[in-house]
Amino acid sequence: MYKILKKRDLNESNVLMEIEAPRVAKKALPGQFVIIRVDEDGERIPLTIAGLDLETGGVRVIFQKVGYSTTLLGEKNEGDYISDFAGPLGKPTDFEDFKKVIVVGGGLGCAIAYPIAKALYDKGVEVDLVVGFKTKDLIILEDEMKEAATRLHIMTDDGSYGKKGFTTDGLDAILAEDPNYDAVFVFGPPIMMKFIAQVTKKYDVKTIVSMNPIMIDGTGMCGGCRITVGGETKFACVDGPDFDGHLVDWDEFMRRSAMYKEQESEAMEKHKCRMEGMS
Amino acid sequence: MAERNMSPNKTPIPEQDPQLRNKNFEEVALGYTEEMAVSEAARCLQCKNRPCVAGCPVNVQIPEFIDLIVKKDFAGAYKKIKETNSLPAVCGRVCPQETQCEARCVRGIKGDSVGIGRLERFAADWAMKNLDEKAEAPKSNGHKVAVLGAGPAGLTCAGDLAMLGYDVTIFEAFHKGGGVLVYGIPEFRLPKAIVQAEIDKLIEIGVKLDTNILAGKVVSIPELFEEEGFEAVFIGTGAGLPMFMEIPGENLNGVFSANEFLTRTNLMKAYSEEAATPMMKFSKVAVVGGGNVAMDSARCAQRLGADTVYIVYRRSMEEMPARKEEVHHAIEEGIVFNILTNPTQIIGDEKGYVKGIECVEMELGEPDASGRRRPIAKEGSEFVLDVDAVIMALGTNPNPIISDNTPHLDINKKGCIIADEETGATSLPGVFAGGDIVTGAATVILAMGAGKVAAAAMDKYIQEKK
């Protein structure tokens, strides 16, 4: 069993948790992920690591209460235990010797964009952090992100905070002025990553995307997480999760990610009924 | 003394009716009653040269345990098996006895061989039901050893070393021990409670099972020696990455590796209403492959509610690598066999979901390197099977996680760890390996045999090092 050391609601649907897993904390590197099971018979949920606390042995994850299992996890509190926590999985992000980069985060993707930007910024890399949210109320980690970049660019879809527009607009504006960036790192929903990759393609800037497909074991065994990159099938869990954004077959990825949508909403309905039945 | 039973036929084992069982996940074979077991045991001739024992990878004292069943000393029979086999209830169910112990049985020359597997299962099940004594942890010898992977190889190795007094820790990547016995082999062939009971017995004798530990990632082999004080390590991490055919359409929604399909079904219990892990809905399924894993996948798909399940296999029934018994069960349950058939592409609908699999008819040519006749496509014979799910059961490639993260651990061209057949020793001192990670996908019992061999070699290694 693994203890929840910290829990913070970032907004209505996004939750930050720090879970006690000293072995994982000791080894994890930016870009890697963990697999969580809330309880016995629970689903295995892959979540990218959003930070570490080496003193407490805590591993931070940030998730959206979107399906049955993440909702269940969101109902747990500080001091509660979850049944499984495995990691670090996948390959760490390769920072090569980049000097000047852009990190893009969309919505919940900022949970990962932030630690990656921070790791680069702390190494002395010049970092533009472009983050986008639907609206002001959904902004997360603003104070933290300010400390993790040379320049922070906040975008909102409705213009209620920062600049109005999508992350693609923000990114395009930066690159139009100065296309001499070594790389762009992208974290966010697949559709956003697809369009970001189209923008960077225009300016011919290396683009690294962090993929989060459906998977079970996260160790290469099931092959459920396969994606096509440059015409070849890759397993995101062992070959990734980072890939060249210009080579990913985005339409296939989005289609595969939506495979269990119907079952997911059925499971949510069942859960809601049960919760309402209890109250 | 019971009279010898000279019937040429094996005592039949009661089974669930095929038309009932293909809709549930309960065990197919129900097991012998005491009377049946005694009567079958009495067919054993108690040969002096014991050919059956030579056919057993873990050296079970077969005539001896069978004789104890004849004498109705069922507890004694169980203990006799347990002397050399740490997982008898598992082996009695999933070992390919027909190519091992039973293949060498003298009774098999004229008629059926003695039902050694069925008797082993009987003794193990009897003990589980009737023996309540807790196994005692052997006296500690003060040495620490690590086992990577809680599958058949690792569990056997751990059990043998624990019996010798070692302080054994098994590191398992999944949330549960058992390896292929829990994620791969379905409930109806090997109930998970039985696997758990065998694991619980190992824990009773002091084996520690540390789950959620992916060796190579969270802890490396050098660290196990240098930081955690282990004196020898056994790698039994099993088969790895599922293979695909590299034909068009394999990434359509509804195409699964057998590993994924079986893991969802078995380990994550997708067959139960209460399971949180979903399973896609399907009505017609094609399973590509002819091994035991293909049979398991097909029979699971049927039980999950498919109307029609096809096996698509490129050679003929004769070359099929699956156990005869499993093929027979699959046929009884209504699985449709499309032999001499090979997929050429998977066809999707406008939303990207599988709607068919195009296949080509095959004929057999001259024998190839495997000694089996090589299948050759018949030109122009393409046809489409309407299916909405495809399961690829083609075998696996070794998982690179351990070898990538362990300097100086030698692997072969295929990526399998190189280990000495006699000892399991690898290129690294104190590091031993066995099972599918060494041989590529094989059987439970061969993995157990390798775990056993390595345990003896690890004991010798540590004792000599002192």
PDB file of N, CA, C and O in Angstrom, chain B residues 177-198:
ATOM      1  N   GLY B 177       1.664 -11.441  -7.998  1.00  0.00           N
ATOM      2  CA  GLY B 177       2.596 -12.479  -8.397  1.00  0.00           C
ATOM      3  C   GLY B 177       1.913 -13.537  -9.256  1.00  0.00           C
ATOM      4  O   GLY B 177       0.697 -13.648  -9.255  1.00  0.00           O
ATOM      5  N   GLY B 178       2.712 -14.321  -9.972  1.00  0.00           N
ATOM      6  CA  GLY B 178       2.175 -15.409 -10.776  1.00  0.00           C
ATOM      7  C   GLY B 178       2.615 -15.355 -12.229  1.00  0.00           C
ATOM      8  O   GLY B 178       2.641 -16.352 -12.923  1.00  0.00           O
ATOM      9  N   GLY B 179       2.945 -14.152 -12.697  1.00  0.00           N
ATOM     10  CA  GLY B 179       3.386 -14.015 -14.090  1.00  0.00           C
ATOM     11  C   GLY B 179       2.338 -14.553 -15.042  1.00  0.00           C
ATOM     12  O   GLY B 179       1.147 -14.312 -14.864  1.00  0.00           O
ATOM     13  N   VAL B 180       2.799 -15.328 -16.029  1.00  0.00           N
ATOM     14  CA  VAL B 180       1.887 -15.825 -17.062  1.00  0.00           C
ATOM     15  C   VAL B 180       0.752 -16.676 -16.464  1.00  0.00           C
ATOM     16  O   VAL B 180      -0.322 -16.786 -17.038  1.00  0.00           O
ATOM     17  N   LEU B 181       0.982 -17.237 -15.281  1.00  0.00           N
ATOM     18  CA  LEU B 181      -0.053 -18.064 -14.656  1.00  0.00           C
ATOM     19  C   LEU B 181      -1.274 -17.219 -14.280  1.00  0.00           C
ATOM     20  O   LEU B 181      -2.382 -17.748 -14.185  1.00  0.00           O
ATOM     21  N   VAL B 182      -1.065 -15.915 -14.066  1.00  0.00           N
ATOM     22  CA  VAL B 182      -2.220 -15.063 -13.742  1.00  0.00           C
ATOM     23  C   VAL B 182      -2.642 -14.128 -14.871  1.00  0.00           C
ATOM     24  O   VAL B 182      -3.821 -13.849 -15.036  1.00  0.00           O
ATOM     25  N   TYR B 183      -1.665 -13.614 -15.665  1.00  0.00           N
ATOM     26  CA  TYR B 183      -2.107 -12.687 -16.713  1.00  0.00           C
ATOM     27  C   TYR B 183      -2.455 -13.438 -17.987  1.00  0.00           C
ATOM     28  O   TYR B 183      -3.262 -12.980 -18.783  1.00  0.00           O
ATOM     29  N   GLY B 184      -1.819 -14.607 -18.202  1.00  0.00           N
ATOM     30  CA  GLY B 184      -1.950 -15.275 -19.486  1.00  0.00           C
ATOM     31  C   GLY B 184      -2.924 -16.432 -19.496  1.00  0.00           C
ATOM     32  O   GLY B 184      -3.907 -16.436 -20.232  1.00  0.00           O
ATOM     33  N   ILE B 185      -2.664 -17.435 -18.674  1.00  0.00           N
ATOM     34  CA  ILE B 185      -3.484 -18.642 -18.709  1.00  0.00           C
ATOM     35  C   ILE B 185      -4.842 -18.350 -18.081  1.00  0.00           C
ATOM     36  O   ILE B 185      -4.919 -17.860 -16.964  1.00  0.00           O
ATOM     37  N   PRO B 186      -5.928 -18.627 -18.812  1.00  0.00           N
ATOM     38  CA  PRO B 186      -7.245 -18.217 -18.319  1.00  0.00           C
ATOM     39  C   PRO B 186      -7.729 -19.017 -17.104  1.00  0.00           C
ATOM     40  O   PRO B 186      -7.307 -20.146 -16.865  1.00  0.00           O
ATOM     41  N   GLU B 187      -8.622 -18.389 -16.392  1.00  0.00           N
ATOM     42  CA  GLU B 187      -9.265 -18.955 -15.202  1.00  0.00           C
ATOM     43  C   GLU B 187      -9.822 -20.362 -15.454  1.00  0.00           C
ATOM     44  O   GLU B 187      -9.703 -21.247 -14.619  1.00  0.00           O
ATOM     45  N   PHE B 188     -10.415 -20.584 -16.639  1.00  0.00           N
ATOM     46  CA  PHE B 188     -11.068 -21.875 -16.876  1.00  0.00           C
ATOM     47  C   PHE B 188     -10.065 -23.015 -17.080  1.00  0.00           C
ATOM     48  O   PHE B 188     -10.431 -24.178 -17.082  1.00  0.00           O
ATOM     49  N   ARG B 189      -8.801 -22.654 -17.254  1.00  0.00           N
ATOM     50  CA  ARG B 189      -7.770 -23.674 -17.397  1.00  0.00           C
ATOM     51  C   ARG B 189      -6.937 -23.756 -16.121  1.00  0.00           C
ATOM     52  O   ARG B 189      -6.412 -24.814 -15.782  1.00  0.00           O
ATOM     53  N   LEU B 190      -6.801 -22.644 -15.448  1.00  0.00           N
ATOM     54  CA  LEU B 190      -6.005 -22.607 -14.221  1.00  0.00           C
ATOM     55  C   LEU B 190      -6.604 -21.547 -13.305  1.00  0.00           C
ATOM     56  O   LEU B 190      -6.312 -20.366 -13.448  1.00  0.00           O
ATOM     57  N   PRO B 191      -7.456 -21.956 -12.363  1.00  0.00           N
ATOM     58  CA  PRO B 191      -8.093 -20.971 -11.486  1.00  0.00           C
ATOM     59  C   PRO B 191      -7.050 -20.153 -10.717  1.00  0.00           C
ATOM     60  O   PRO B 191      -6.064 -20.695 -10.223  1.00  0.00           O
ATOM     61  N   LYS B 192      -7.274 -18.842 -10.675  1.00  0.00           N
ATOM     62  CA  LYS B 192      -6.291 -17.949 -10.054  1.00  0.00           C
ATOM     63  C   LYS B 192      -6.139 -18.216  -8.557  1.00  0.00           C
ATOM     64  O   LYS B 192      -5.086 -17.965  -7.982  1.00  0.00           O
ATOM     65  N   ALA B 193      -7.184 -18.735  -7.923  1.00  0.00           N
ATOM     66  CA  ALA B 193      -7.103 -19.040  -6.492  1.00  0.00           C
ATOM     67  C   ALA B 193      -6.044 -20.114  -6.250  1.00  0.00           C
ATOM     68  O   ALA B 193      -5.386 -20.133  -5.205  1.00  0.00           O
ATOM     69  N   ILE B 194      -5.879 -21.008  -7.218  1.00  0.00           N
ATOM     70  CA  ILE B 194      -4.883 -22.067  -7.078  1.00  0.00           C
ATOM     71  C   ILE B 194      -3.476 -21.507  -7.162  1.00  0.00           C
ATOM     72  O   ILE B 194      -2.599 -21.857  -6.368  1.00  0.00           O
ATOM     73  N   VAL B 195      -3.279 -20.576  -8.101  1.00  0.00           N
ATOM     74  CA  VAL B 195      -1.967 -19.935  -8.214  1.00  0.00           C
ATOM     75  C   VAL B 195      -1.675 -19.187  -6.915  1.00  0.00           C
ATOM     76  O   VAL B 195      -0.585 -19.282  -6.346  1.00  0.00           O
ATOM     77  N   GLN B 196      -2.676 -18.448  -6.424  1.00  0.00           N
ATOM     78  CA  GLN B 196      -2.484 -17.675  -5.200  1.00  0.00           C
ATOM     79  C   GLN B 196      -2.151 -18.584  -4.022  1.00  0.00           C
ATOM     80  O   GLN B 196      -1.278 -18.271  -3.215  1.00  0.00           O
ATOM     81  N   ALA B 197      -2.824 -19.737  -3.956  1.00  0.00           N
ATOM     82  CA  ALA B 197      -2.551 -20.666  -2.857  1.00  0.00           C
ATOM     83  C   ALA B 197      -1.110 -21.160  -2.919  1.00  0.00           C
ATOM     84  O   ALA B 197      -0.444 -21.291  -1.879  1.00  0.00           O
ATOM     85  N   GLU B 198      -0.613 -21.411  -4.127  1.00  0.00           N
ATOM     86  CA  GLU B 198       0.780 -21.861  -4.263  1.00  0.00           C
ATOM     87  C   GLU B 198       1.738 -20.748  -3.835  1.00  0.00           C
ATOM     88  O   GLU B 198       2.749 -20.995  -3.180  1.00  0.00           O
TER      89      GLU B 198
END
